[in-house]
CSV table of C-alpha atoms in Angstrom, one decimal:
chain,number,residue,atom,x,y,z
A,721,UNK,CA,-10.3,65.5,258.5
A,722,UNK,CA,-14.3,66.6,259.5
A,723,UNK,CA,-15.7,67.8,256.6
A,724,UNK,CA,-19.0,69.7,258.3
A,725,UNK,CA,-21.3,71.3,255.8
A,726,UNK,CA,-21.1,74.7,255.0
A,727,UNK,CA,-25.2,75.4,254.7
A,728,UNK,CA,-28.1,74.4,256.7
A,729,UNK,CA,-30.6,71.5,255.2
A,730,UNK,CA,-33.8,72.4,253.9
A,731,UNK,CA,-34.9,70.3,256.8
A,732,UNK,CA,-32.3,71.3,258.9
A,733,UNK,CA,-32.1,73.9,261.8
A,734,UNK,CA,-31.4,76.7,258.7
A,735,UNK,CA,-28.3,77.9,260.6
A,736,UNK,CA,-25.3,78.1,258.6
A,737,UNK,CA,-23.0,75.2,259.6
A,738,UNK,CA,-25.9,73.2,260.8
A,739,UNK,CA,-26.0,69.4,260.3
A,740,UNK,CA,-28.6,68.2,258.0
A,741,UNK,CA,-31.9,66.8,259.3
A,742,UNK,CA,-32.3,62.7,259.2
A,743,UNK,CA,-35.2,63.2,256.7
A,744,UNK,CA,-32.9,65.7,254.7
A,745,UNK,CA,-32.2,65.3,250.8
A,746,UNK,CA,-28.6,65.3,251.8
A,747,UNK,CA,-28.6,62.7,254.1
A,748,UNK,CA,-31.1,60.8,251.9
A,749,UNK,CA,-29.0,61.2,249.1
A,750,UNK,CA,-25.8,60.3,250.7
A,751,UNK,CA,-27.2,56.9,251.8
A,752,UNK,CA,-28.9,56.2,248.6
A,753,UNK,CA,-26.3,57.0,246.4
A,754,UNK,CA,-23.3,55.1,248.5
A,755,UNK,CA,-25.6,52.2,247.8
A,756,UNK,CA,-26.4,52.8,244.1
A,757,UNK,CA,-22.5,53.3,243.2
A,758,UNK,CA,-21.6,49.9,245.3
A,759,UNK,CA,-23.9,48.2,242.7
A,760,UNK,CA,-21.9,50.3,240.3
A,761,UNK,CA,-18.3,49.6,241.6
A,762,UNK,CA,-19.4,46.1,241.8
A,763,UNK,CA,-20.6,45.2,238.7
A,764,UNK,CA,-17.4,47.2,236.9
A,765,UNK,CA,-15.4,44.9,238.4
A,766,UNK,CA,-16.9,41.8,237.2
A,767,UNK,CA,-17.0,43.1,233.6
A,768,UNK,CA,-13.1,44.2,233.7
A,769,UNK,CA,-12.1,40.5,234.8
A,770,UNK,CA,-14.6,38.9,232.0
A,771,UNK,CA,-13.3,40.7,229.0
A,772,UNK,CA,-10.2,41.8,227.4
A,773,UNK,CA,-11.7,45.0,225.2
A,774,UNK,CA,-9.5,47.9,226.0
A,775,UNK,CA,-12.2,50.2,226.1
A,776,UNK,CA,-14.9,48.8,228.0
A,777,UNK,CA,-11.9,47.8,230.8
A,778,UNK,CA,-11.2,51.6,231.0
A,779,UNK,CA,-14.9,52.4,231.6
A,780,UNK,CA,-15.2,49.7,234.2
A,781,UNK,CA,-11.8,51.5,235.9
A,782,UNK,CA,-13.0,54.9,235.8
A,783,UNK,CA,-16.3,53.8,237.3
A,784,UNK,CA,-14.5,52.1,240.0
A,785,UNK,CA,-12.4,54.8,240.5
A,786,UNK,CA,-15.2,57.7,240.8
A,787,UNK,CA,-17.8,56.1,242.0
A,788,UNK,CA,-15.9,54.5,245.1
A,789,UNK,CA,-14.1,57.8,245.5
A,790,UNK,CA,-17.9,59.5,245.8
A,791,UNK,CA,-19.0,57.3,247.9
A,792,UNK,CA,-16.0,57.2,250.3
A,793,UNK,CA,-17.2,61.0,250.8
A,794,UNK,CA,-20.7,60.6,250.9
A,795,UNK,CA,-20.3,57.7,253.6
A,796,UNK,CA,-17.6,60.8,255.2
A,797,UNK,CA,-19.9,63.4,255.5
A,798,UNK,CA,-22.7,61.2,256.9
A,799,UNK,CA,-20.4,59.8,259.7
A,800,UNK,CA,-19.1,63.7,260.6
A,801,UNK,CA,-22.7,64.5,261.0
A,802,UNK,CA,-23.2,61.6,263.2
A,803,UNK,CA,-25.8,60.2,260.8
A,804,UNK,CA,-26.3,55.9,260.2
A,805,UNK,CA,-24.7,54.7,257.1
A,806,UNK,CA,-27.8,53.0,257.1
A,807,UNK,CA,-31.9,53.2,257.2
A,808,UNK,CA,-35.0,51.0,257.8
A,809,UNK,CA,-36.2,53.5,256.0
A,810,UNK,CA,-37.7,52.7,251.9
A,811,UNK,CA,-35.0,54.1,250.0
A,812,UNK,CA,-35.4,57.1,248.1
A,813,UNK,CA,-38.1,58.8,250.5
A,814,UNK,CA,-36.2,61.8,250.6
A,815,UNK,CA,-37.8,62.1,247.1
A,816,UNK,CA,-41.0,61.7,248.0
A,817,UNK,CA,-41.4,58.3,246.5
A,818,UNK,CA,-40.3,55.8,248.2
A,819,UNK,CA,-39.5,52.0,246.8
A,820,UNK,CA,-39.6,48.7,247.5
A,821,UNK,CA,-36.7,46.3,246.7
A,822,UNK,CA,-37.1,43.6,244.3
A,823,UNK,CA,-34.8,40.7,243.6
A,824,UNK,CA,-32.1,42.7,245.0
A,825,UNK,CA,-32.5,45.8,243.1
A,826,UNK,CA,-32.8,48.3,246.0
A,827,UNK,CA,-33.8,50.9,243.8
A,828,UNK,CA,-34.5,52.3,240.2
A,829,UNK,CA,-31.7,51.5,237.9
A,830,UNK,CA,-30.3,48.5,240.0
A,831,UNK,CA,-29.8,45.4,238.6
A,832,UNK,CA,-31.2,42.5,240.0
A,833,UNK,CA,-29.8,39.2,241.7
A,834,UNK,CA,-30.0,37.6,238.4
A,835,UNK,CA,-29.4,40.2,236.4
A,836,UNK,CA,-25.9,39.7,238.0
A,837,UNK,CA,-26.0,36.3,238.0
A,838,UNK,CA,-25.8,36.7,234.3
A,839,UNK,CA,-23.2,39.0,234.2
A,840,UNK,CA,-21.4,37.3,236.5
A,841,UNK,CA,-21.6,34.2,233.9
A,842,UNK,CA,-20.8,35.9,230.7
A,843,UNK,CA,-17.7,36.3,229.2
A,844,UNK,CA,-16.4,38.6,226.2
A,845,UNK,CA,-18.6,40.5,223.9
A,846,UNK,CA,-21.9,39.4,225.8
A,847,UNK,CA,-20.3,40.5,229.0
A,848,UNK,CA,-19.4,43.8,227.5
A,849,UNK,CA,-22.9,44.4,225.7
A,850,UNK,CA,-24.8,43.1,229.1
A,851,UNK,CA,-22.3,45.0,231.5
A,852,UNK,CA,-23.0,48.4,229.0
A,853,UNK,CA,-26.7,47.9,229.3
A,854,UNK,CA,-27.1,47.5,232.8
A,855,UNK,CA,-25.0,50.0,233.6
A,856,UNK,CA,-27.2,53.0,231.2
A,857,UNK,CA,-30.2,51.7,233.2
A,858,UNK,CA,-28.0,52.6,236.4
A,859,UNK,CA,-26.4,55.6,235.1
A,860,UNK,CA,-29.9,57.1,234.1
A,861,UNK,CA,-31.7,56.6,237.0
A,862,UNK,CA,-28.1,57.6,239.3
A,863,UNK,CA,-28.8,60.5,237.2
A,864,UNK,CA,-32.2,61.3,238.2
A,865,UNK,CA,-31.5,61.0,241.9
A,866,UNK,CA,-28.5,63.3,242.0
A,867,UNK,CA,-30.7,66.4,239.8
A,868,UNK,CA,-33.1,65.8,242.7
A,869,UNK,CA,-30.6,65.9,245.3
A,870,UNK,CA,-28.7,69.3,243.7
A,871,UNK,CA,-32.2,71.0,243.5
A,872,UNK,CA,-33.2,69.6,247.0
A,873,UNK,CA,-30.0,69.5,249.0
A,874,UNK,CA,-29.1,72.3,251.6
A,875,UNK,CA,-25.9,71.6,251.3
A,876,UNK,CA,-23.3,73.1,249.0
A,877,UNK,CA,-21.4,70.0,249.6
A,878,UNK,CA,-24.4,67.6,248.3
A,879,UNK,CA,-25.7,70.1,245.6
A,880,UNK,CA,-22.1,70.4,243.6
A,881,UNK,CA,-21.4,66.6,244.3
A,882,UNK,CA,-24.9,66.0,243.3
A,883,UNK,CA,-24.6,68.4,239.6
A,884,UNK,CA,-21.4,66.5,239.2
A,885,UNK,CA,-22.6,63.2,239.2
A,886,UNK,CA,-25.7,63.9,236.8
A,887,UNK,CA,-23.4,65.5,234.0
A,888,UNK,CA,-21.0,63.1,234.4
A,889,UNK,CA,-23.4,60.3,234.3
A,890,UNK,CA,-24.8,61.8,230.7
A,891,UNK,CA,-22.0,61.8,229.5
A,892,UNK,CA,-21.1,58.2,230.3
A,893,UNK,CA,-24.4,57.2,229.2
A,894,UNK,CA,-23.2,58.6,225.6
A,895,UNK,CA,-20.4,57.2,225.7
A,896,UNK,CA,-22.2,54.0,226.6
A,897,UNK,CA,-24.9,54.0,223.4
A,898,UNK,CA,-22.1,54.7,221.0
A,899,UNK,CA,-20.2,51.4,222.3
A,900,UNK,CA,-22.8,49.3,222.1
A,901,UNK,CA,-23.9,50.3,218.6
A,902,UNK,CA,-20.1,49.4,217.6
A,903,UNK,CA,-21.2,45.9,219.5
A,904,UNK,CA,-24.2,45.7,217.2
A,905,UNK,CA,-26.8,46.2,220.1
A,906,UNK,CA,-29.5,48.5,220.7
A,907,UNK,CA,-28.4,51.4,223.5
């Protein structure tokens, strides 16, 4: 099924219907963001297999759950409006600020090659307390680009997706300080 969108980008044509712009918030948004939950998906995976505490393993599934379901329509509606997956563009322009990948943290919030690294080494409690930190730093700055992208989108698609996400991603970020004081580390 072709989802199209159902309003015109700010950068788009303004017809209702139209497809949104290449330098659009929506189309920004939808690239950045596939990539930021990937990171997300990704690391939720290595903390489920490196620890056997209930609750952090249903976080990790949840995240996995959502935030591949999200991107599976965010890489959707890209593709039905013929737009690249992709960009040799800085990420995050769409926002007007534009970044420049660092030991493979592709934007704000990422962790980096060897912040992975180390989460791909640990194991029990300092799996969980690493895996909860990084993953606040993601969450909060996952949170700051979708409240951008539900102001700036032209979309009704991207805005609600967009609001979604940031309340969501509060409240996981709760959730996520109140575990890791019951760890004995600082959210």
């Amino acid at each position: 099924m072709v989802v199209r969108p159902s309003s015109a980008s700010s950068h788009g044509s303004g017809a209702p219907g139209a497809v949104p712009a290449e330098s659009s918030a929506d189309v920004g948004f939808a690239r950045d963001m596939s990539v930021h939950h990937q990171q997300a998906v990704e690391m939720a995976f290595v903390v489920r297999d490196r620890t056997d505490d209930e609750d952090v393993r249903r976080l990790a599934y949840d995240i996995i759950n959502t935030q591949a379901n999200q991107r599976g329509m965010m890489l959707g509606w890209l593709e039905s409006w013929d737009r690249p997956k992709s960009s040799d563009r800085p990420p995050m322009e769409w926002m007007g600020h534009p970044v420049t990948p660092s030991d493979g943290a592709l934007m704000p919030g990422m962790a980096t090659d060897a912040q992975l690294d180390r989460l791909r080494a640990a194991g029990g409690r300092e799996a969980e307390v690493l895996f909860l930190e990084l993953m606040t730093v993601h969450h909060r700055a996952g949170a700051d680009m979708a409240q951008a992208a539900a102001g700036e989108a032209g979309t009704d698609e991207i805005r609600g997706l967009a609001a979604g996400m940031a309340r969501a991603q509060e409240s996981e970020i709760s959730l996520m300080a109140d575990m890791l004081k019951a760890r004995g580390a600082q959210p």
